[in-house]
């Protein structure tokens, strides 16, 4: 996730509960994979938040002021790492169906063809 | 215990129980003679203290290994129907690795052996069942199929130039795009590149500019298109709904395609006209004159 070389994910908030069983995976993730993830992405602000009475989730804040929330309840640490990596790899685009696979500002180089064109 | 050497499962399991520490692979059991030799060899080699030592005489372990070295073994997956390669040490490694899966069926055994063989001599955690591309050559081959070469990561290069009037028709995988400087392209997920990686797309079918057009047959050999990986993301969810009416059949499946967004930075191999520099000052001068006239 880098628009013209600029990383788009500003902040990642890792919310967990220290009591609940659904947070077991994310607690293991915070011990095992999170330090490596932080080192691999020095441009990223990673925060940990304890929220009791709720399921754990990952909140991602992007530079275009979009947020994405991924609930990671009852997930393994490897799956949580996969989701965190996906959030880091993505732009903050709204998740809608693509209109075209090719986005361009200059569709024609040699001139747009018209019926009046003669070579 | 070793009365009948047949292909039946119970005897295999008995033998497996005996030779727990180092498992001979199942292909042994095809050949009763080799079975005897190998079991004796294995037991003797690995010093298993079992109450029922084999009755057979000492046979050369090399011959035993050699005998089933060239054996074929059959499994449901097509990968495994090929002749084994590699030396004895590999086979022993496989044996050790397959210890943990005794409870699986025989087919699972064979499939895992096939997975072992498909990889190189480097040790691989087979339990994950993912292909680990340990060698860089493999990555290069896979990239060649998708017609891309990964360059180094971004540093302080000024790769994002202003628009140049030149285009190229580039093929990635099975899709072709007409591409110019500064465009973005969504392709299927490219495996061996991370975000902010530079790519060089090899398969260029056509190059064009206002002054020149180069048609490849089918590829232009000197043409190169530079791109930067912008993101790896999932597409929106598509719900696949199947129904057969009046037959009580209804299925719903969700699918999100993995995409990679590339930004094209440079097109090489065509003459690019240098008219822009000449035109721009004149245009800006005209605008300034207009502004002055309006204000006055």
mmCIF file of C-alpha atoms in Angstrom:
data_model
loop_
_atom_site.group_PDB
_atom_site.id
_atom_site.type_symbol
_atom_site.label_atom_id
_atom_site.label_comp_id
_atom_site.label_asym_id
_atom_site.label_seq_id
_atom_site.Cartn_x
_atom_site.Cartn_y
_atom_site.Cartn_z
ATOM 1 C CA UNK A 1 0.000 0.000 0.000
ATOM 2 C CA UNK A 2 2.014 2.860 -1.234
ATOM 3 C CA UNK A 3 0.681 5.565 -3.491
ATOM 4 C CA UNK A 4 3.630 6.832 -5.518
ATOM 5 C CA UNK A 5 6.013 5.622 -2.859
ATOM 6 C CA UNK A 6 4.091 7.021 0.107
ATOM 7 C CA UNK A 7 2.716 4.491 2.561
ATOM 8 C CA UNK A 8 -1.006 4.902 3.007
ATOM 9 C CA UNK A 9 -1.601 3.183 6.319
ATOM 10 C CA UNK A 10 -0.961 5.679 9.088
ATOM 11 C CA UNK A 11 -1.994 3.852 12.217
ATOM 12 C CA UNK A 12 -2.909 0.357 13.260
ATOM 13 C CA UNK A 13 -4.708 -0.127 16.556
ATOM 14 C CA UNK A 14 -4.636 -3.605 18.018
ATOM 15 C CA UNK A 15 -7.539 -3.918 20.441
ATOM 16 C CA UNK A 16 -7.760 -6.908 22.694
ATOM 17 C CA UNK A 17 -9.110 -8.084 26.004
ATOM 18 C CA UNK A 18 -6.914 -9.671 28.622
ATOM 19 C CA UNK A 19 -9.725 -11.810 30.013
ATOM 20 C CA UNK A 20 -11.797 -13.046 27.091
ATOM 21 C CA UNK A 21 -11.154 -16.323 25.304
ATOM 22 C CA UNK A 22 -11.730 -14.838 21.875
ATOM 23 C CA UNK A 23 -8.645 -12.676 22.457
ATOM 24 C CA UNK A 24 -6.379 -15.610 23.029
ATOM 25 C CA UNK A 25 -5.064 -15.556 19.504
ATOM 26 C CA UNK A 26 -4.432 -11.865 19.480
ATOM 27 C CA UNK A 27 -2.643 -12.001 22.776
ATOM 28 C CA UNK A 28 -0.351 -14.669 21.331
ATOM 29 C CA UNK A 29 0.031 -12.527 18.229
ATOM 30 C CA UNK A 30 1.108 -9.579 20.312
ATOM 31 C CA UNK A 31 3.826 -11.643 21.925
ATOM 32 C CA UNK A 32 5.040 -13.530 18.882
ATOM 33 C CA UNK A 33 4.455 -11.662 15.642
ATOM 34 C CA UNK A 34 3.749 -8.064 16.556
ATOM 35 C CA UNK A 35 7.335 -6.960 17.357
ATOM 36 C CA UNK A 36 8.554 -8.317 14.027
ATOM 37 C CA UNK A 37 5.673 -6.605 12.245
ATOM 38 C CA UNK A 38 6.519 -3.326 13.920
ATOM 39 C CA UNK A 39 10.151 -3.580 12.890
ATOM 40 C CA UNK A 40 9.281 -4.449 9.337
ATOM 41 C CA UNK A 41 7.108 -1.350 9.073
ATOM 42 C CA UNK A 42 8.852 1.546 10.780
ATOM 43 C CA UNK A 43 6.617 4.068 9.039
ATOM 44 C CA UNK A 44 3.565 2.619 10.734
ATOM 45 C CA UNK A 45 2.219 3.679 14.126
ATOM 46 C CA UNK A 46 1.090 0.546 15.936
ATOM 47 C CA UNK A 47 -0.876 0.925 19.167
ATOM 48 C CA UNK A 48 -2.242 -1.681 21.512
ATOM 49 C CA UNK A 49 -5.438 -1.011 23.344
ATOM 50 C CA UNK A 50 -7.149 -3.065 25.979
ATOM 51 C CA UNK A 51 -10.896 -3.166 25.689
ATOM 52 C CA UNK A 52 -12.719 -5.370 28.139
ATOM 53 C CA UNK A 53 -16.007 -6.982 27.377
ATOM 54 C CA UNK A 54 -15.577 -6.829 23.622
ATOM 55 C CA UNK A 55 -14.125 -9.035 20.961
ATOM 56 C CA UNK A 56 -10.686 -8.152 19.672
ATOM 57 C CA UNK A 57 -10.231 -6.270 16.456
ATOM 58 C CA UNK A 58 -7.676 -4.466 14.300
ATOM 59 C CA UNK A 59 -8.413 -0.884 13.349
ATOM 60 C CA UNK A 60 -6.566 0.632 10.409
ATOM 61 C CA UNK A 61 -6.451 4.366 9.736
ATOM 62 C CA UNK A 62 -5.460 5.460 6.262
ATOM 63 C CA UNK A 63 -4.197 8.725 4.899
ATOM 64 C CA UNK A 64 -7.390 9.385 2.974
ATOM 65 C CA UNK A 65 -9.198 9.415 6.368
ATOM 66 C CA UNK A 66 -10.765 6.004 5.810
ATOM 67 C CA UNK A 67 -10.827 3.402 8.558
ATOM 68 C CA UNK A 68 -11.068 -0.318 8.278
ATOM 69 C CA UNK A 69 -12.003 -2.556 11.150
ATOM 70 C CA UNK A 70 -11.286 -6.257 11.067
ATOM 71 C CA UNK A 71 -12.634 -8.449 13.860
ATOM 72 C CA UNK A 72 -10.084 -11.074 14.809
ATOM 73 C CA UNK A 73 -12.025 -13.021 17.388
ATOM 74 C CA UNK A 74 -11.011 -16.657 17.791
ATOM 75 C CA UNK A 75 -8.257 -16.422 15.203
ATOM 76 C CA UNK A 76 -4.800 -17.928 15.257
ATOM 77 C CA UNK A 77 -1.806 -15.586 15.490
ATOM 78 C CA UNK A 78 -0.810 -16.493 11.940
ATOM 79 C CA UNK A 79 -4.225 -15.517 10.616
ATOM 80 C CA UNK A 80 -4.072 -12.257 12.510
ATOM 81 C CA UNK A 81 -0.686 -11.556 10.982
ATOM 82 C CA UNK A 82 -2.178 -12.221 7.564
ATOM 83 C CA UNK A 83 -4.964 -9.726 8.208
ATOM 84 C CA UNK A 84 -2.546 -7.137 9.531
ATOM 85 C CA UNK A 85 -0.349 -7.572 6.459
ATOM 86 C CA UNK A 86 -3.384 -7.216 4.214
ATOM 87 C CA UNK A 87 -4.349 -3.991 5.914
ATOM 88 C CA UNK A 88 -0.852 -2.698 5.453
ATOM 89 C CA UNK A 89 -0.797 -3.739 1.812
ATOM 90 C CA UNK A 90 -4.031 -2.021 0.917
ATOM 91 C CA UNK A 91 -4.792 1.568 0.054
ATOM 92 C CA UNK A 92 -7.641 3.172 1.938
ATOM 93 C CA UNK A 93 -9.928 2.688 -1.027
ATOM 94 C CA UNK A 94 -13.553 1.900 -0.493
ATOM 95 C CA UNK A 95 -14.094 -1.787 -1.172
ATOM 96 C CA UNK A 96 -16.371 -1.686 -4.176
ATOM 97 C CA UNK A 97 -16.360 -3.519 -7.433
ATOM 98 C CA UNK A 98 -13.754 -2.227 -9.856
ATOM 99 C CA UNK A 99 -15.045 -0.368 -12.851
ATOM 100 C CA UNK A 100 -11.970 -0.837 -15.007
ATOM 101 C CA UNK A 101 -8.708 -2.580 -14.530
ATOM 102 C CA UNK A 102 -6.819 0.192 -16.256
ATOM 103 C CA UNK A 103 -6.945 3.710 -14.858
ATOM 104 C CA UNK A 104 -5.371 6.380 -17.003
ATOM 105 C CA UNK A 105 -5.463 10.132 -17.466
ATOM 106 C CA UNK A 106 -4.103 10.132 -21.029
ATOM 107 C CA UNK A 107 -5.985 7.474 -22.963
ATOM 108 C CA UNK A 108 -4.552 8.396 -26.347
ATOM 109 C CA UNK A 109 -0.973 8.960 -27.467
ATOM 110 C CA UNK A 110 -1.176 9.082 -31.214
ATOM 111 C CA UNK A 111 -4.560 10.726 -31.302
ATOM 112 C CA UNK A 112 -8.003 9.230 -30.789
ATOM 113 C CA UNK A 113 -9.341 7.456 -33.818
ATOM 114 C CA UNK A 114 -12.309 8.966 -35.573
ATOM 115 C CA UNK A 115 -14.022 7.960 -38.770
ATOM 116 C CA UNK A 116 -12.676 11.067 -40.463
ATOM 117 C CA UNK A 117 -9.065 10.129 -39.767
ATOM 118 C CA UNK A 118 -7.020 9.314 -42.828
ATOM 119 C CA UNK A 119 -3.508 7.874 -42.621
ATOM 120 C CA UNK B 1 4.535 -61.421 12.599
ATOM 121 C CA UNK B 2 6.222 -61.154 9.317
ATOM 122 C CA UNK B 3 4.410 -64.175 7.993
ATOM 123 C CA UNK B 4 2.824 -62.871 4.861
ATOM 124 C CA UNK B 5 4.164 -59.946 2.880
ATOM 125 C CA UNK B 6 1.120 -58.715 1.128
ATOM 126 C CA UNK B 7 -0.270 -55.366 0.347
ATOM 127 C CA UNK B 8 -2.806 -55.527 3.133
ATOM 128 C CA UNK B 9 -2.993 -52.639 5.516
ATOM 129 C CA UNK B 10 -2.877 -54.445 8.888
ATOM 130 C CA UNK B 11 0.566 -55.834 8.205
ATOM 131 C CA UNK B 12 1.781 -52.440 7.138
ATOM 132 C CA UNK B 13 0.559 -50.997 10.394
ATOM 133 C CA UNK B 14 2.254 -53.731 12.380
ATOM 134 C CA UNK B 15 5.505 -53.009 10.715
ATOM 135 C CA UNK B 16 5.029 -49.334 11.240
ATOM 136 C CA UNK B 17 4.548 -49.935 14.914
ATOM 137 C CA UNK B 18 7.801 -51.845 15.007
ATOM 138 C CA UNK B 19 9.887 -49.400 13.115
ATOM 139 C CA UNK B 20 8.505 -46.325 14.786
ATOM 140 C CA UNK B 21 11.679 -44.352 14.951
ATOM 141 C CA UNK B 22 12.622 -44.606 11.341
ATOM 142 C CA UNK B 23 9.785 -45.299 9.023
ATOM 143 C CA UNK B 24 10.417 -47.028 5.781
ATOM 144 C CA UNK B 25 8.218 -45.515 3.126
ATOM 145 C CA UNK B 26 5.243 -47.325 1.793
ATOM 146 C CA UNK B 27 6.740 -47.985 -1.574
ATOM 147 C CA UNK B 28 8.720 -50.680 0.133
ATOM 148 C CA UNK B 29 5.690 -52.775 0.525
ATOM 149 C CA UNK B 30 5.237 -53.275 -3.154
ATOM 150 C CA UNK B 31 8.188 -55.544 -3.279
ATOM 151 C CA UNK B 32 8.194 -58.209 -0.607
ATOM 152 C CA UNK B 33 11.865 -58.944 -1.044
ATOM 153 C CA UNK B 34 12.877 -55.361 -0.642
ATOM 154 C CA UNK B 35 10.570 -55.144 2.330
ATOM 155 C CA UNK B 36 12.451 -57.840 4.121
ATOM 156 C CA UNK B 37 15.775 -56.328 3.274
ATOM 157 C CA UNK B 38 14.784 -52.844 4.223
ATOM 158 C CA UNK B 39 13.056 -53.732 7.430
ATOM 159 C CA UNK B 40 16.063 -55.677 8.537
ATOM 160 C CA UNK B 41 18.383 -52.956 7.388
ATOM 161 C CA UNK B 42 16.321 -50.257 9.011
ATOM 162 C CA UNK B 43 16.062 -52.101 12.263
ATOM 163 C CA UNK B 44 19.726 -52.874 12.336
ATOM 164 C CA UNK B 45 20.759 -49.406 11.289
ATOM 165 C CA UNK B 46 18.719 -47.546 13.769
ATOM 166 C CA UNK B 47 19.185 -49.900 16.646
ATOM 167 C CA UNK B 48 15.611 -50.360 17.573
ATOM 168 C CA UNK B 49 15.276 -52.633 20.510
ATOM 169 C CA UNK B 50 12.292 -54.699 19.637
ATOM 170 C CA UNK B 51 11.451 -58.083 21.080
ATOM 171 C CA UNK B 52 10.852 -59.577 17.664
ATOM 172 C CA UNK B 53 14.074 -59.145 15.825
ATOM 173 C CA UNK B 54 13.844 -60.123 12.207
ATOM 174 C CA UNK B 55 14.713 -63.636 11.352
ATOM 175 C CA UNK B 56 16.504 -62.620 8.181
ATOM 176 C CA UNK B 57 20.189 -62.618 7.701
ATOM 177 C CA UNK B 58 22.147 -59.452 7.456
ATOM 178 C CA UNK B 59 21.671 -57.925 4.098
ATOM 179 C CA UNK B 60 23.448 -54.962 2.671
ATOM 180 C CA UNK B 61 21.539 -51.865 3.513
ATOM 181 C CA UNK B 62 22.703 -50.204 0.321
ATOM 182 C CA UNK B 63 21.141 -52.852 -1.834
ATOM 183 C CA UNK B 64 17.887 -52.588 0.058
ATOM 184 C CA UNK B 65 17.757 -48.876 -0.397
ATOM 185 C CA UNK B 66 18.895 -49.233 -3.944
ATOM 186 C CA UNK B 67 16.127 -51.647 -4.716
ATOM 187 C CA UNK B 68 13.274 -49.406 -3.841
ATOM 188 C CA UNK B 69 15.164 -46.365 -4.863
ATOM 189 C CA UNK B 70 13.806 -46.819 -8.357
ATOM 190 C CA UNK B 71 10.362 -47.944 -7.399
ATOM 191 C CA UNK B 72 7.203 -46.172 -8.349
ATOM 192 C CA UNK B 73 4.469 -45.675 -5.927
ATOM 193 C CA UNK B 74 0.875 -44.933 -6.605
ATOM 194 C CA UNK B 75 -1.322 -42.385 -5.081
ATOM 195 C CA UNK B 76 -4.400 -40.494 -6.003
ATOM 196 C CA UNK B 77 -2.509 -37.310 -6.784
ATOM 197 C CA UNK B 78 -0.804 -37.158 -10.150
ATOM 198 C CA UNK B 79 2.306 -35.511 -8.668
ATOM 199 C CA UNK B 80 3.472 -38.705 -7.094
ATOM 200 C CA UNK B 81 3.434 -40.979 -10.104
ATOM 201 C CA UNK B 82 7.018 -40.362 -10.944
ATOM 202 C CA UNK B 83 10.249 -42.086 -10.166
ATOM 203 C CA UNK B 84 11.900 -41.158 -6.935
ATOM 204 C CA UNK B 85 14.970 -39.043 -7.076
ATOM 205 C CA UNK B 86 17.543 -38.224 -4.529
ATOM 206 C CA UNK B 87 19.802 -40.218 -2.304
ATOM 207 C CA UNK B 88 19.181 -42.282 0.735
ATOM 208 C CA UNK B 89 19.617 -39.420 3.138
ATOM 209 C CA UNK B 90 16.637 -37.703 1.606
ATOM 210 C CA UNK B 91 14.534 -40.771 2.044
ATOM 211 C CA UNK B 92 15.512 -40.990 5.642
ATOM 212 C CA UNK B 93 14.542 -37.395 6.151
ATOM 213 C CA UNK B 94 11.195 -38.124 4.612
ATOM 214 C CA UNK B 95 10.787 -41.061 6.891
ATOM 215 C CA UNK B 96 11.448 -38.964 9.915
ATOM 216 C CA UNK B 97 9.049 -36.321 8.744
ATOM 217 C CA UNK B 98 6.270 -38.746 8.026
ATOM 218 C CA UNK B 99 6.387 -40.119 11.558
ATOM 219 C CA UNK B 100 3.911 -37.647 12.832
ATOM 220 C CA UNK B 101 1.214 -38.661 10.399
ATOM 221 C CA UNK B 102 0.797 -42.311 11.178
ATOM 222 C CA UNK B 103 -2.871 -41.929 11.744
ATOM 223 C CA UNK B 104 -3.536 -40.745 8.224
ATOM 224 C CA UNK B 105 -4.548 -43.049 5.471
ATOM 225 C CA UNK B 106 -2.145 -44.521 3.031
ATOM 226 C CA UNK B 107 -3.136 -42.035 0.388
ATOM 227 C CA UNK B 108 -2.161 -39.168 2.605
ATOM 228 C CA UNK B 109 1.193 -40.817 3.123
ATOM 229 C CA UNK B 110 1.812 -40.971 -0.574
ATOM 230 C CA UNK B 111 0.750 -37.435 -1.167
ATOM 231 C CA UNK B 112 3.122 -36.152 1.459
ATOM 232 C CA UNK B 113 5.959 -38.081 -0.039
ATOM 233 C CA UNK B 114 5.119 -36.514 -3.327
ATOM 234 C CA UNK B 115 5.305 -33.116 -1.726
ATOM 235 C CA UNK B 116 8.719 -33.974 -0.351
ATOM 236 C CA UNK B 117 10.000 -34.945 -3.708
ATOM 237 C CA UNK B 118 8.744 -31.931 -5.502
ATOM 238 C CA UNK B 119 10.924 -29.699 -3.368
ATOM 239 C CA UNK B 120 14.657 -29.541 -3.452
ATOM 240 C CA UNK B 121 17.215 -30.868 -1.051
ATOM 241 C CA UNK B 122 16.616 -27.976 1.341
ATOM 242 C CA UNK B 123 14.684 -29.039 4.385
ATOM 243 C CA UNK B 124 11.098 -27.914 4.286
ATOM 244 C CA UNK B 125 8.346 -28.013 6.877
ATOM 245 C CA UNK B 126 6.020 -30.241 4.982
ATOM 246 C CA UNK B 127 3.289 -30.106 7.548
ATOM 247 C CA UNK B 128 2.320 -26.662 6.272
ATOM 248 C CA UNK B 129 1.839 -28.161 2.762
ATOM 249 C CA UNK B 130 2.729 -24.845 1.136
ATOM 250 C CA UNK B 131 5.266 -24.710 -1.662
ATOM 251 C CA UNK B 132 8.251 -22.896 -0.316
ATOM 252 C CA UNK B 133 10.261 -21.359 -3.097
ATOM 253 C CA UNK B 134 13.586 -21.644 -1.392
ATOM 254 C CA UNK B 135 15.669 -21.073 -4.480
ATOM 255 C CA UNK B 136 15.738 -17.767 -6.202
ATOM 256 C CA UNK B 137 15.844 -19.536 -9.532
ATOM 257 C CA UNK B 138 12.395 -20.876 -8.919
ATOM 258 C CA UNK B 139 11.131 -17.410 -8.257
ATOM 259 C CA UNK B 140 12.731 -16.224 -11.453
ATOM 260 C CA UNK B 141 11.013 -18.977 -13.405
ATOM 261 C CA UNK B 142 7.661 -18.251 -11.921
ATOM 262 C CA UNK B 143 8.137 -14.593 -12.715
ATOM 263 C CA UNK B 144 8.964 -15.465 -16.292
ATOM 264 C CA UNK B 145 5.631 -17.159 -16.661
ATOM 265 C CA UNK B 146 3.967 -13.962 -15.597
ATOM 266 C CA UNK B 147 6.407 -11.872 -17.599
ATOM 267 C CA UNK B 148 7.769 -9.755 -14.821
ATOM 268 C CA UNK B 149 11.143 -9.296 -13.218
ATOM 269 C CA UNK B 150 11.419 -7.915 -9.741
ATOM 270 C CA UNK B 151 13.974 -5.217 -9.315
ATOM 271 C CA UNK B 152 15.185 -3.717 -6.061
ATOM 272 C CA UNK B 153 12.913 -1.948 -3.633
ATOM 273 C CA UNK B 154 12.243 1.717 -3.674
ATOM 274 C CA UNK B 155 14.831 3.988 -2.182
ATOM 275 C CA UNK B 156 15.382 7.619 -3.042
ATOM 276 C CA UNK B 157 14.805 7.172 -6.746
ATOM 277 C CA UNK B 158 12.666 9.602 -8.664
ATOM 278 C CA UNK B 159 10.714 7.014 -10.513
ATOM 279 C CA UNK B 160 7.478 8.937 -10.905
ATOM 280 C CA UNK B 161 8.111 11.112 -13.910
ATOM 281 C CA UNK B 162 5.595 13.438 -15.513
ATOM 282 C CA UNK B 163 3.555 12.162 -18.413
ATOM 283 C CA UNK B 164 5.406 11.186 -21.571
ATOM 284 C CA UNK B 165 3.532 10.615 -24.815
ATOM 285 C CA UNK B 166 4.465 6.976 -25.341
ATOM 286 C CA UNK B 167 2.486 3.796 -24.876
ATOM 287 C CA UNK B 168 3.127 0.088 -24.810
ATOM 288 C CA UNK B 169 0.953 -2.991 -24.992
ATOM 289 C CA UNK B 170 2.146 -5.244 -22.208
ATOM 290 C CA UNK B 171 1.066 -8.749 -21.265
ATOM 291 C CA UNK B 172 0.931 -9.976 -17.677
ATOM 292 C CA UNK B 173 -0.201 -13.541 -17.243
ATOM 293 C CA UNK B 174 -3.016 -13.867 -19.716
ATOM 294 C CA UNK B 175 -4.154 -10.233 -19.732
ATOM 295 C CA UNK B 176 -2.899 -7.486 -21.999
ATOM 296 C CA UNK B 177 -2.990 -3.779 -21.274
ATOM 297 C CA UNK B 178 -2.293 -0.672 -23.320
ATOM 298 C CA UNK B 179 -0.161 1.251 -20.925
ATOM 299 C CA UNK B 180 1.386 4.685 -20.705
ATOM 300 C CA UNK B 181 3.425 6.583 -18.165
ATOM 301 C CA UNK B 182 1.560 7.208 -14.912
ATOM 302 C CA UNK B 183 -1.240 4.671 -15.463
ATOM 303 C CA UNK B 184 -2.467 2.213 -12.893
ATOM 304 C CA UNK B 185 -3.232 -1.388 -13.700
ATOM 305 C CA UNK B 186 -5.038 -4.016 -11.688
ATOM 306 C CA UNK B 187 -3.710 -7.507 -12.307
ATOM 307 C CA UNK B 188 -4.108 -10.856 -10.633
ATOM 308 C CA UNK B 189 -2.006 -11.086 -7.530
ATOM 309 C CA UNK B 190 1.666 -11.283 -8.359
ATOM 310 C CA UNK B 191 3.270 -13.673 -5.962
ATOM 311 C CA UNK B 192 6.850 -12.713 -5.499
ATOM 312 C CA UNK B 193 6.700 -9.007 -4.992
ATOM 313 C CA UNK B 194 5.894 -6.858 -2.003
ATOM 314 C CA UNK B 195 4.395 -3.393 -1.930
ATOM 315 C CA UNK B 196 6.818 -0.688 -3.093
ATOM 316 C CA UNK B 197 8.763 -3.105 -5.278
ATOM 317 C CA UNK B 198 9.976 -2.187 -8.702
ATOM 318 C CA UNK B 199 9.033 -4.488 -11.534
ATOM 319 C CA UNK B 200 10.140 -4.769 -15.117
ATOM 320 C CA UNK B 201 7.518 -6.160 -17.431
ATOM 321 C CA UNK B 202 9.230 -8.136 -20.142
ATOM 322 C CA UNK B 203 6.489 -9.110 -22.503
ATOM 323 C CA UNK B 204 5.935 -6.010 -24.580
ATOM 324 C CA UNK B 205 3.878 -6.616 -27.690
ATOM 325 C CA UNK B 206 3.691 -3.126 -29.139
ATOM 326 C CA UNK B 207 5.421 0.174 -28.529
ATOM 327 C CA UNK B 208 4.129 3.473 -29.780
ATOM 328 C CA UNK B 209 4.754 7.184 -29.715
ATOM 329 C CA UNK B 210 3.629 10.140 -31.854
ATOM 330 C CA UNK B 211 6.613 9.630 -34.143
ATOM 331 C CA UNK B 212 7.304 5.897 -34.056
ATOM 332 C CA UNK B 213 5.484 2.576 -33.756
ATOM 333 C CA UNK B 214 7.239 -0.729 -33.111
ATOM 334 C CA UNK B 215 5.274 -3.935 -33.580
ATOM 335 C CA UNK B 216 6.642 -7.010 -31.880
ATOM 336 C CA UNK B 217 6.619 -10.505 -33.368
ATOM 337 C CA UNK B 218 5.210 -11.416 -30.910
ATOM 338 C CA UNK B 219 7.442 -9.620 -28.408
ATOM 339 C CA UNK B 220 9.640 -6.573 -28.840
ATOM 340 C CA UNK B 221 12.975 -7.852 -27.521
ATOM 341 C CA UNK B 222 14.379 -4.524 -26.364
ATOM 342 C CA UNK B 223 11.164 -3.193 -24.962
ATOM 343 C CA UNK B 224 10.796 -2.837 -21.213
ATOM 344 C CA UNK B 225 8.105 -1.329 -19.076
ATOM 345 C CA UNK B 226 8.959 -0.288 -15.555
ATOM 346 C CA UNK B 227 6.290 -0.451 -12.900
ATOM 347 C CA UNK B 228 5.966 -0.117 -9.144
ATOM 348 C CA UNK B 229 3.710 -2.278 -7.012
ATOM 349 C CA UNK B 230 1.233 0.000 -5.286
ATOM 350 C CA UNK B 231 -0.973 -2.396 -3.397
ATOM 351 C CA UNK B 232 -2.010 -5.985 -2.873
ATOM 352 C CA UNK B 233 -5.676 -5.926 -2.039
ATOM 353 C CA UNK B 234 -8.833 -7.972 -2.195
ATOM 354 C CA UNK B 235 -11.596 -7.098 -4.578
ATOM 355 C CA UNK B 236 -15.140 -6.600 -3.373
ATOM 356 C CA UNK B 237 -17.029 -9.726 -2.447
ATOM 357 C CA UNK B 238 -18.902 -11.463 -5.223
ATOM 358 C CA UNK B 239 -21.639 -13.818 -4.136
ATOM 359 C CA UNK B 240 -21.937 -16.916 -6.278
ATOM 360 C CA UNK B 241 -25.460 -18.166 -5.995
ATOM 361 C CA UNK B 242 -26.578 -21.428 -7.512
ATOM 362 C CA UNK B 243 -30.108 -22.604 -7.618
ATOM 363 C CA UNK B 244 -32.033 -25.328 -9.337
ATOM 364 C CA UNK B 245 -35.673 -24.620 -9.098
ATOM 365 C CA UNK B 246 -38.102 -27.162 -7.694
ATOM 366 C CA UNK B 247 -35.146 -29.406 -6.816
ATOM 367 C CA UNK B 248 -34.401 -28.105 -3.368
ATOM 368 C CA UNK B 249 -30.897 -27.082 -4.391
ATOM 369 C CA UNK B 250 -29.455 -23.738 -3.354
ATOM 370 C CA UNK B 251 -25.826 -22.815 -2.732
ATOM 371 C CA UNK B 252 -24.235 -19.552 -1.767
ATOM 372 C CA UNK B 253 -20.513 -18.926 -1.982
ATOM 373 C CA UNK B 254 -18.575 -15.704 -1.422
ATOM 374 C CA UNK B 255 -15.458 -14.907 -3.409
ATOM 375 C CA UNK B 256 -12.911 -12.128 -3.160
ATOM 376 C CA UNK B 257 -10.299 -11.971 -5.844
ATOM 377 C CA UNK B 258 -6.763 -11.014 -4.862
ATOM 378 C CA UNK B 259 -5.489 -8.154 -6.977
ATOM 379 C CA UNK B 260 -2.271 -6.231 -7.371
ATOM 380 C CA UNK B 261 -2.231 -2.606 -8.413
ATOM 381 C CA UNK B 262 0.771 -1.565 -10.482
ATOM 382 C CA UNK B 263 1.720 1.968 -11.409
ATOM 383 C CA UNK B 264 3.577 2.283 -14.689
ATOM 384 C CA UNK B 265 6.575 4.544 -14.390
ATOM 385 C CA UNK B 266 8.601 4.268 -17.556
ATOM 386 C CA UNK B 267 8.442 2.854 -21.060
ATOM 387 C CA UNK B 268 11.694 2.022 -22.785
ATOM 388 C CA UNK B 269 12.425 1.170 -26.363
ATOM 389 C CA UNK B 270 10.615 3.961 -28.220
ATOM 390 C CA UNK B 271 11.603 7.395 -29.383
ATOM 391 C CA UNK B 272 9.950 9.894 -27.173
ATOM 392 C CA UNK B 273 9.496 13.383 -28.611
ATOM 393 C CA UNK B 274 11.036 16.243 -26.656
ATOM 394 C CA UNK B 275 8.487 18.863 -27.675
ATOM 395 C CA UNK B 276 7.008 19.383 -24.262
ATOM 396 C CA UNK B 277 9.792 21.525 -22.909
ATOM 397 C CA UNK B 278 9.499 23.901 -25.843
ATOM 398 C CA UNK B 279 5.728 24.184 -25.612
ATOM 399 C CA UNK B 280 5.294 24.708 -21.913
ATOM 400 C CA UNK B 281 7.023 28.098 -21.456
ATOM 401 C CA UNK B 282 5.066 29.512 -24.381
ATOM 402 C CA UNK B 283 1.767 28.291 -22.907
ATOM 403 C CA UNK B 284 2.558 29.683 -19.476
ATOM 404 C CA UNK B 285 3.652 32.973 -21.001
ATOM 405 C CA UNK B 286 0.323 33.185 -22.840
ATOM 406 C CA UNK B 287 -1.598 32.532 -19.623
ATOM 407 C CA UNK B 288 0.325 35.208 -17.795
ATOM 408 C CA UNK B 289 -0.463 37.713 -20.519
ATOM 409 C CA UNK B 290 -4.125 36.835 -20.301
ATOM 410 C CA UNK B 291 -4.153 37.267 -16.532
ATOM 411 C CA UNK B 292 -2.433 40.607 -16.775
ATOM 412 C CA UNK B 293 -4.914 41.744 -19.418
ATOM 413 C CA UNK B 294 -7.874 40.666 -17.259
ATOM 414 C CA UNK B 295 -6.592 42.334 -14.137
ATOM 415 C CA UNK B 296 -5.835 45.522 -16.041
#
